[in-house]
GROMACS .gro file of C-alpha atoms in nm:
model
  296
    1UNK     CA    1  -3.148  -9.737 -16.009
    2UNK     CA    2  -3.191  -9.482 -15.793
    3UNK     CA    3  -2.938  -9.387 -15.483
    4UNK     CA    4  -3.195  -9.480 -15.176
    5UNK     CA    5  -3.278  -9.847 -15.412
    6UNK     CA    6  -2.836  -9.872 -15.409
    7UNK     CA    7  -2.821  -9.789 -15.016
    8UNK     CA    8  -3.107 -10.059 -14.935
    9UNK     CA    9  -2.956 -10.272 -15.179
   10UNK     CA   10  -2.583 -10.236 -15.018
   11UNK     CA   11  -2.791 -10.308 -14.652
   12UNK     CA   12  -2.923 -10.609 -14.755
   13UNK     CA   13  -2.618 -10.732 -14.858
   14UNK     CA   14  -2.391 -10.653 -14.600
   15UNK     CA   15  -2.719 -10.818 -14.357
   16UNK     CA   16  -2.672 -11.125 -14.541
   17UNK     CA   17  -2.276 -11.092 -14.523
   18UNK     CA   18  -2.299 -11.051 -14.104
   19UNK     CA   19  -2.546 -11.375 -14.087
   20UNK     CA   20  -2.386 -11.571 -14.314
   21UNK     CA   21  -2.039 -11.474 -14.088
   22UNK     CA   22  -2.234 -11.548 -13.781
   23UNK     CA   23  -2.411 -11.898 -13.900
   24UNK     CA   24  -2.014 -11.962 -14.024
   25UNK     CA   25  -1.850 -11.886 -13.677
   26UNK     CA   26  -2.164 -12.065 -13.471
   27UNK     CA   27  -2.114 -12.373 -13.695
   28UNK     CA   28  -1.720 -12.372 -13.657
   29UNK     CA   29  -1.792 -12.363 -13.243
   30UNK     CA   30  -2.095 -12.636 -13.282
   31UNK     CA   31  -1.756 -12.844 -13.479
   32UNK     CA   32  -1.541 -12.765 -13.290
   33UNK     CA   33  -1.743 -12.888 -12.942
   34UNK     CA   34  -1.813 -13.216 -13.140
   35UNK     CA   35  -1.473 -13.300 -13.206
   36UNK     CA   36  -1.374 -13.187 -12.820
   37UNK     CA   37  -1.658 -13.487 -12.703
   38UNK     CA   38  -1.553 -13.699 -12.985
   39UNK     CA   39  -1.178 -13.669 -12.788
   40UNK     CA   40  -1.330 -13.731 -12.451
   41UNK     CA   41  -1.524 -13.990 -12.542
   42UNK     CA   42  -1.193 -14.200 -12.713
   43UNK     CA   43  -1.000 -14.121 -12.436
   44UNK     CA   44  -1.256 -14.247 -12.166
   45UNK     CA   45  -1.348 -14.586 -12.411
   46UNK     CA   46  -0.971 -14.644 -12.423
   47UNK     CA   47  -0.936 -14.582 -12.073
   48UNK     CA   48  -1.279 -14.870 -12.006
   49UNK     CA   49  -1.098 -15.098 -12.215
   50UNK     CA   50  -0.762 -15.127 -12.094
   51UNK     CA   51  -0.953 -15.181 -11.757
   52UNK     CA   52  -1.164 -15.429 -11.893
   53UNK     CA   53  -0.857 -15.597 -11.991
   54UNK     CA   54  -0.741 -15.580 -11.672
   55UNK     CA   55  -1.034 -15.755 -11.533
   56UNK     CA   56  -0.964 -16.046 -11.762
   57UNK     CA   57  -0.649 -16.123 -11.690
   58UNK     CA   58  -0.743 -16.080 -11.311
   59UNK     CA   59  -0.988 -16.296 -11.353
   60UNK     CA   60  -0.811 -16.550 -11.621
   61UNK     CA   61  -0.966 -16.497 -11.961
   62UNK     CA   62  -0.740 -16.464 -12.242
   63UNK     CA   63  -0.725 -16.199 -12.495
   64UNK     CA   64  -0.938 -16.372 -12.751
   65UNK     CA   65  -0.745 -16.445 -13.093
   66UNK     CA   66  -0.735 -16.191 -13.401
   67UNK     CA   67  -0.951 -16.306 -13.658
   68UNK     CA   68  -0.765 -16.499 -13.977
   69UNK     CA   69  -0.797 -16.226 -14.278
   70UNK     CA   70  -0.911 -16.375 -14.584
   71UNK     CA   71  -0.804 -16.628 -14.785
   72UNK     CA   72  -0.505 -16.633 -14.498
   73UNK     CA   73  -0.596 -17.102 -14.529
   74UNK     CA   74  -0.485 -17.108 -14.892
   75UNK     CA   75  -0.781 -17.080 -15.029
   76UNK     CA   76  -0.822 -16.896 -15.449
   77UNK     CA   77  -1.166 -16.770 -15.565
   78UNK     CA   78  -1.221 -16.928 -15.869
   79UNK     CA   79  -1.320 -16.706 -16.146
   80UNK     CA   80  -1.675 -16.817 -16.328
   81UNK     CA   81  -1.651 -16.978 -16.634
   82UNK     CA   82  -1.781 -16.913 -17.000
   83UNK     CA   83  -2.121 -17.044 -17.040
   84UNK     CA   84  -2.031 -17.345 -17.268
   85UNK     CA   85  -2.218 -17.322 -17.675
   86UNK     CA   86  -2.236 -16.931 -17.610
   87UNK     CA   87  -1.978 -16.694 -17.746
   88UNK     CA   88  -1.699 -16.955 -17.759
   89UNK     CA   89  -1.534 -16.946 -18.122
   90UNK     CA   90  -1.516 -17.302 -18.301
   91UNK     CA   91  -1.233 -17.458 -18.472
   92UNK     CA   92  -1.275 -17.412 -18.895
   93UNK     CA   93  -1.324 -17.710 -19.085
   94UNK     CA   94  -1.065 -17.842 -19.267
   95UNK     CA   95  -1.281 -17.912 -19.560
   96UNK     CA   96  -1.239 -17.750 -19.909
   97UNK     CA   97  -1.291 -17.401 -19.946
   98UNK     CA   98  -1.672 -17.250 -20.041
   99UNK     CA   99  -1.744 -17.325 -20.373
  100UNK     CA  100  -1.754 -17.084 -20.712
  101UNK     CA  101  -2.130 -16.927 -20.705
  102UNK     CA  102  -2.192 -17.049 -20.329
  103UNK     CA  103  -2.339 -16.831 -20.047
  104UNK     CA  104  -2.084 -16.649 -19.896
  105UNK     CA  105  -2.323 -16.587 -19.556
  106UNK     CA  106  -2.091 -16.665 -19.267
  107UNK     CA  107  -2.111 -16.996 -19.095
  108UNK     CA  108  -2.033 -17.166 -18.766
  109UNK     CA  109  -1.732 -17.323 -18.905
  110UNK     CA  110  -1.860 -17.670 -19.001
  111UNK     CA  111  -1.954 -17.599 -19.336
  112UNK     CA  112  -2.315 -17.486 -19.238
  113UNK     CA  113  -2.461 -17.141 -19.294
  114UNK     CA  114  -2.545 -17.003 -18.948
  115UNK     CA  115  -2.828 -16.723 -18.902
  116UNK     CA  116  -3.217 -16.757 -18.970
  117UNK     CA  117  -3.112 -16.625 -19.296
  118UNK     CA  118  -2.900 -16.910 -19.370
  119UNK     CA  119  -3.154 -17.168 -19.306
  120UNK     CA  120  -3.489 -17.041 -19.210
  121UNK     CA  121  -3.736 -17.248 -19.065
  122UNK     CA  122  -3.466 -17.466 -18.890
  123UNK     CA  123  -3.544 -17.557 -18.545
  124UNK     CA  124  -3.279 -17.444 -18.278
  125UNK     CA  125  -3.135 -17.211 -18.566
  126UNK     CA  126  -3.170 -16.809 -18.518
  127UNK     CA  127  -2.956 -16.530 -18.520
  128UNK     CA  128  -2.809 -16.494 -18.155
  129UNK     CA  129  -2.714 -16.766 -17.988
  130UNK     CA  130  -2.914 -16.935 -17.791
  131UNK     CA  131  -2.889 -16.942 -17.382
  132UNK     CA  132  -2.978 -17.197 -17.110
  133UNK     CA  133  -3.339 -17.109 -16.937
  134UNK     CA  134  -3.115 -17.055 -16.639
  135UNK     CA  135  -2.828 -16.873 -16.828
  136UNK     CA  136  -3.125 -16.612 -16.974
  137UNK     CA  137  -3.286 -16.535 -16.614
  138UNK     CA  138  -3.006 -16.411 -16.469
  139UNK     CA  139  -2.878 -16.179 -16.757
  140UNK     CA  140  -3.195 -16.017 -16.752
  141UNK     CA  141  -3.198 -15.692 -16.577
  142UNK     CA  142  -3.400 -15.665 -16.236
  143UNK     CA  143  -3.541 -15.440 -16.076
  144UNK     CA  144  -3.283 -15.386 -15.788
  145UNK     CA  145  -3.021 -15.380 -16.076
  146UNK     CA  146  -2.836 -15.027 -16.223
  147UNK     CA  147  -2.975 -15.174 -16.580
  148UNK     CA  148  -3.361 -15.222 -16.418
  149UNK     CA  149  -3.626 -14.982 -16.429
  150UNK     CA  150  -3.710 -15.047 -16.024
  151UNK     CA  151  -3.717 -14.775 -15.772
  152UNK     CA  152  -3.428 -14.734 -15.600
  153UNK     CA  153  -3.385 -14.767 -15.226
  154UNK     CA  154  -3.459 -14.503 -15.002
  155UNK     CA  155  -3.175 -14.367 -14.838
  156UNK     CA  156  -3.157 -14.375 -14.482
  157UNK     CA  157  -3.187 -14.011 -14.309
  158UNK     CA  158  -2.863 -13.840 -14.210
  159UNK     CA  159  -2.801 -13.901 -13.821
  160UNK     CA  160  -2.770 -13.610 -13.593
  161UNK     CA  161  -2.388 -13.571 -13.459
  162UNK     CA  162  -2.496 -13.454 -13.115
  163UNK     CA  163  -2.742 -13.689 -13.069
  164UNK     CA  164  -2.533 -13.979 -13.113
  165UNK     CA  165  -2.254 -13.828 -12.915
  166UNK     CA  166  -2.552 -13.827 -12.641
  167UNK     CA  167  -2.619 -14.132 -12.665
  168UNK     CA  168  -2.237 -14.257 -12.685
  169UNK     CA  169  -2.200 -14.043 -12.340
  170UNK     CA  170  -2.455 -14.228 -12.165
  171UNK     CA  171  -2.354 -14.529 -12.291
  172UNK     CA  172  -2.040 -14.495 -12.158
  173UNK     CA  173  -2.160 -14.381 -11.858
  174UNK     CA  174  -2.350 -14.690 -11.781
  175UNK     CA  175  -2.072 -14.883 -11.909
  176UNK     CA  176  -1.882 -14.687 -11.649
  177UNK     CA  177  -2.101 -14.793 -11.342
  178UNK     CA  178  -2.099 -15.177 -11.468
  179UNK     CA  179  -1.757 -15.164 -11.417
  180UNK     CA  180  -1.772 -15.001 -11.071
  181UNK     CA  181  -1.971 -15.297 -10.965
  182UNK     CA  182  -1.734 -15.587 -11.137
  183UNK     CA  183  -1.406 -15.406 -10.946
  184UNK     CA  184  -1.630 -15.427 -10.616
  185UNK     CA  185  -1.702 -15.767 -10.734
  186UNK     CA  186  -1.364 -15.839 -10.799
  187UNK     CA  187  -1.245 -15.688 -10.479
  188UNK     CA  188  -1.434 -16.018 -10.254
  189UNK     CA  189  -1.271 -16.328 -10.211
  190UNK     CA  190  -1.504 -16.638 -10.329
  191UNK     CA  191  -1.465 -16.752  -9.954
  192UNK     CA  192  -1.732 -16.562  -9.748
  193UNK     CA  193  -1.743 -16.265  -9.962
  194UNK     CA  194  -1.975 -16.029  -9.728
  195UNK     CA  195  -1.732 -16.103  -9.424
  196UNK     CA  196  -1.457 -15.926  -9.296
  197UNK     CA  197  -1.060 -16.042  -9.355
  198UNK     CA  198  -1.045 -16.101  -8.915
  199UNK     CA  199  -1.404 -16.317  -8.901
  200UNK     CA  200  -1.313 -16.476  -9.201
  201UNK     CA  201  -0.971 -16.605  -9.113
  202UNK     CA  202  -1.073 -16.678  -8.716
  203UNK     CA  203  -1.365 -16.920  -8.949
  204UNK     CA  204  -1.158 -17.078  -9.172
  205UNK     CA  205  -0.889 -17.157  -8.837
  206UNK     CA  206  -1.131 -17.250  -8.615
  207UNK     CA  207  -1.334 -17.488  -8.876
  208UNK     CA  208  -0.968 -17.663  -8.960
  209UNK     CA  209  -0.924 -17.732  -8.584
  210UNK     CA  210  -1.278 -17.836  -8.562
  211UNK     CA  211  -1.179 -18.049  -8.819
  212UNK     CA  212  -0.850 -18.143  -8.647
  213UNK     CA  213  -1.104 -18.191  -8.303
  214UNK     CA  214  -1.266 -18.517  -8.498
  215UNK     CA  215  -0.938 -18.667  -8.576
  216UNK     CA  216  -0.871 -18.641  -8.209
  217UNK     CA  217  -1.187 -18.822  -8.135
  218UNK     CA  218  -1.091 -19.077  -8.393
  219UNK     CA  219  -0.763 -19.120  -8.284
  220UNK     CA  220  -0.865 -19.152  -7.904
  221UNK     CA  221  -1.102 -19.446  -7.982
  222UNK     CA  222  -0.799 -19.556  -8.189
  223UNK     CA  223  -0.578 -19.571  -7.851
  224UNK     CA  224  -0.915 -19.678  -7.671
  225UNK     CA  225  -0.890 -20.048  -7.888
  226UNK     CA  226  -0.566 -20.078  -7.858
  227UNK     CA  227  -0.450 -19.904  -8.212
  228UNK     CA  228  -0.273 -19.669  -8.089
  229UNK     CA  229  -0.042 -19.603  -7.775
  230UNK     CA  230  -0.045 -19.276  -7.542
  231UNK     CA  231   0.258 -19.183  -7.651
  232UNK     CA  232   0.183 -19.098  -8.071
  233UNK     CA  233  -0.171 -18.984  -7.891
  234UNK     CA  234  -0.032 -18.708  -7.685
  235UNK     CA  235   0.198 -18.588  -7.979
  236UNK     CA  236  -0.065 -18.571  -8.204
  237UNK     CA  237  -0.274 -18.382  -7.955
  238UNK     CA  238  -0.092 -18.168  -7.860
  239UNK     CA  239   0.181 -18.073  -8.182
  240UNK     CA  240   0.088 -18.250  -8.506
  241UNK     CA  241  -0.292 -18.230  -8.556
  242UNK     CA  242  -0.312 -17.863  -8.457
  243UNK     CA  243  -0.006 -17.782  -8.725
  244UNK     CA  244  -0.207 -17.952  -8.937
  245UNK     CA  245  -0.547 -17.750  -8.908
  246UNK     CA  246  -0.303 -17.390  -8.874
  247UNK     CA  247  -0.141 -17.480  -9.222
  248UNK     CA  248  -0.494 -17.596  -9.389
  249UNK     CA  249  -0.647 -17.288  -9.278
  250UNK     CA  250  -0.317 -17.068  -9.416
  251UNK     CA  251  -0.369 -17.286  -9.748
  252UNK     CA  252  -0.730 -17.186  -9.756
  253UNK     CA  253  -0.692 -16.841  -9.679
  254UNK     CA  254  -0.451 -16.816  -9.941
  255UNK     CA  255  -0.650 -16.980 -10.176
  256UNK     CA  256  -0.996 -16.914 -10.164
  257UNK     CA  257  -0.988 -16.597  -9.905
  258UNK     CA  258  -0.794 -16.418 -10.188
  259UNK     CA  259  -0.993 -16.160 -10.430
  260UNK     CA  260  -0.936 -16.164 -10.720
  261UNK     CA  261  -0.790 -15.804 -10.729
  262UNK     CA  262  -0.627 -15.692 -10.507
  263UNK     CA  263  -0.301 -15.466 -10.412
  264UNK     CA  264  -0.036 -15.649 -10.249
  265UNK     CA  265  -0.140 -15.985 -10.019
  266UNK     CA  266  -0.422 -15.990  -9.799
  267UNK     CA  267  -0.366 -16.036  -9.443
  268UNK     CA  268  -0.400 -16.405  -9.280
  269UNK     CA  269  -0.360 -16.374  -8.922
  270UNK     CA  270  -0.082 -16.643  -8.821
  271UNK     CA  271  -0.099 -16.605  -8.507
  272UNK     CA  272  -0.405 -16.543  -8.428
  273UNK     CA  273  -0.476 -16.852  -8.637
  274UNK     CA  274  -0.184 -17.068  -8.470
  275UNK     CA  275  -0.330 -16.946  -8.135
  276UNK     CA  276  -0.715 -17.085  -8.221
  277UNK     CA  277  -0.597 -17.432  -8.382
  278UNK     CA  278  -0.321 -17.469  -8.067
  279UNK     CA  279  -0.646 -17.429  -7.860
  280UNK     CA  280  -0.907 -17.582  -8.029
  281UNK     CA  281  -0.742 -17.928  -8.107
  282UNK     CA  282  -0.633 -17.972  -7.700
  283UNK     CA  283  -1.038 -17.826  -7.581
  284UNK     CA  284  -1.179 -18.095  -7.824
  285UNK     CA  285  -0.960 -18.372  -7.638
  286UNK     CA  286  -1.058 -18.223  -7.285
  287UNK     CA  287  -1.403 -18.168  -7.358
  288UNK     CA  288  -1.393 -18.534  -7.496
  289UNK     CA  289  -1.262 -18.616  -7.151
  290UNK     CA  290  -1.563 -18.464  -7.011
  291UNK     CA  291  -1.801 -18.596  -7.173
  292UNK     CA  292  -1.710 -18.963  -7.111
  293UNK     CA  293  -1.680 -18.944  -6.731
  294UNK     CA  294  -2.000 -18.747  -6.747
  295UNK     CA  295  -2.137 -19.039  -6.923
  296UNK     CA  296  -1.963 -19.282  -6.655
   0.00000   0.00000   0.00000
């Protein structure tokens, strides 16, 4: 080998050396990117589901129960059995020993000479024992089987790392806007969800003095028969049935006007709700007043 062959030789090699060091140092980064969003991506699934847990409890589902691990009820595998006439050893007969000049072929232990040699010809005689149809299909090897001559199965191709990552981010991503929406969901009382906390607390008062205003009505035809006197009338006017309709309205607001989460309590107006049912119950009685010397 001549000098210029050794140089080219020695520049080949050390060519090969640099992008084999290269391909080794751009393969470390590519691993060590994939383990960085293999990080992020446990960190922001933990994060999703200690909120979703969250949103259960806010919303009153329980943690669902760990599975029982096998065989946790008691319960034994039982092993399979020998297959009964096949390769279970007999007692030996207790009769006399073989005879001077006799066979000496083994036997099955009851004096007969076992084997197609023994006794050719015999029906249900041979020299293996002989198996249930049943017993015989399933020793057989298959196809699918290590003992078969079958193909085996085709092994599924190796999955890209990045790619799944990919798909793992926007997975999480969507899983991430989903849960945007439930806390927005979350954050709306079941009572008049699209309304605001002041129109839907001066609703809820002024429907439970509305409600109040009919008990009025009922209780003035009440005093108008003779059921009740002018005295209980004017209390109830004017004290009990609008107490009434402020605490309903509290016990609705608290109720149903709550979302379901929510940081600290959410306002309820008391008295701008103690001022509408302290109006509203006394205008139903006057406009009632009205109305029947209108009529008059």
């Amino acid at each position: 080998m001549s000098f210029e062959e050794y140089a080219a030789l020695a520049r080949q090699l050390s060519a090969q050396h640099r992008a084999g060091e290269q391909h080794a140092a751009a393969e470390s980064a590519r691993r060590r990117d994939l383990h960085a969003a293999v990080d992020y991506l446990q960190q922001r699934l933990t994060a999703q589901g200690q909120r979703l847990d969250q949103l259960g409890r806010a919303i009153g589902i329980d943690q669902p129960p760990p599975a029982p691990a096998p065989g946790a009820q008691g319960e034994t595998a039982a092993w399979p059995s020998p297959p009964s006439g096949a390769g279970v050893p007999t007692a030996p007969s207790s009769g006399p020993p073989f005879a001077a000049g006799a066979p000496t072929a083994p036997g099955t232990g009851d004096g007969e000479v076992a084997g197609a040699a023994g006794a050719p010809g015999r029906a249900g005689v041979g020299a293996y024992p002989q198996l249930a149809a049943e017993e015989a299909r399933l020793a057989l090897p298959t196809a699918g089987s290590p003992a078969g001559g079958g193909v085996p199965a085709q092994r599924a191709a190796a999955a890209d790392p990045a790619v799944e990552l990919e798909l793992a981010r926007r997975m999480a991503d969507e899983a991430d806007q989903h849960g945007q929406q439930t806390e927005l969901l979350a954050q709306r009382p079941a009572l008049l969800p699209t309304w605001s906390p002041l129109a839907r607390a001066v609703a809820v008062y002024a429907g439970c003095g509305a409600a109040a205003g009919v008990l009025v009505l009922i209780l003035v035809l009440a005093s108008g028969v003779g059921l009740v006197d002018g005295f209980t009338l004017g209390a109830w006017i004017c004290a009990g049935l609008p107490a009434v309709a402020f605490f309903g309205g509290y016990l609705v607001l608290g109720r149903w006007g709550r979302p379901a989460m929510v940081a600290g309590t959410p306002p309820r107006y008391l008295p701008l709700g103690f001022l509408i049912c302290f109006l509203v119950v006394p205008m139903a009685y006057c406009a009632y007043l009205l109305m029947v010397r209108g009529l008059r």
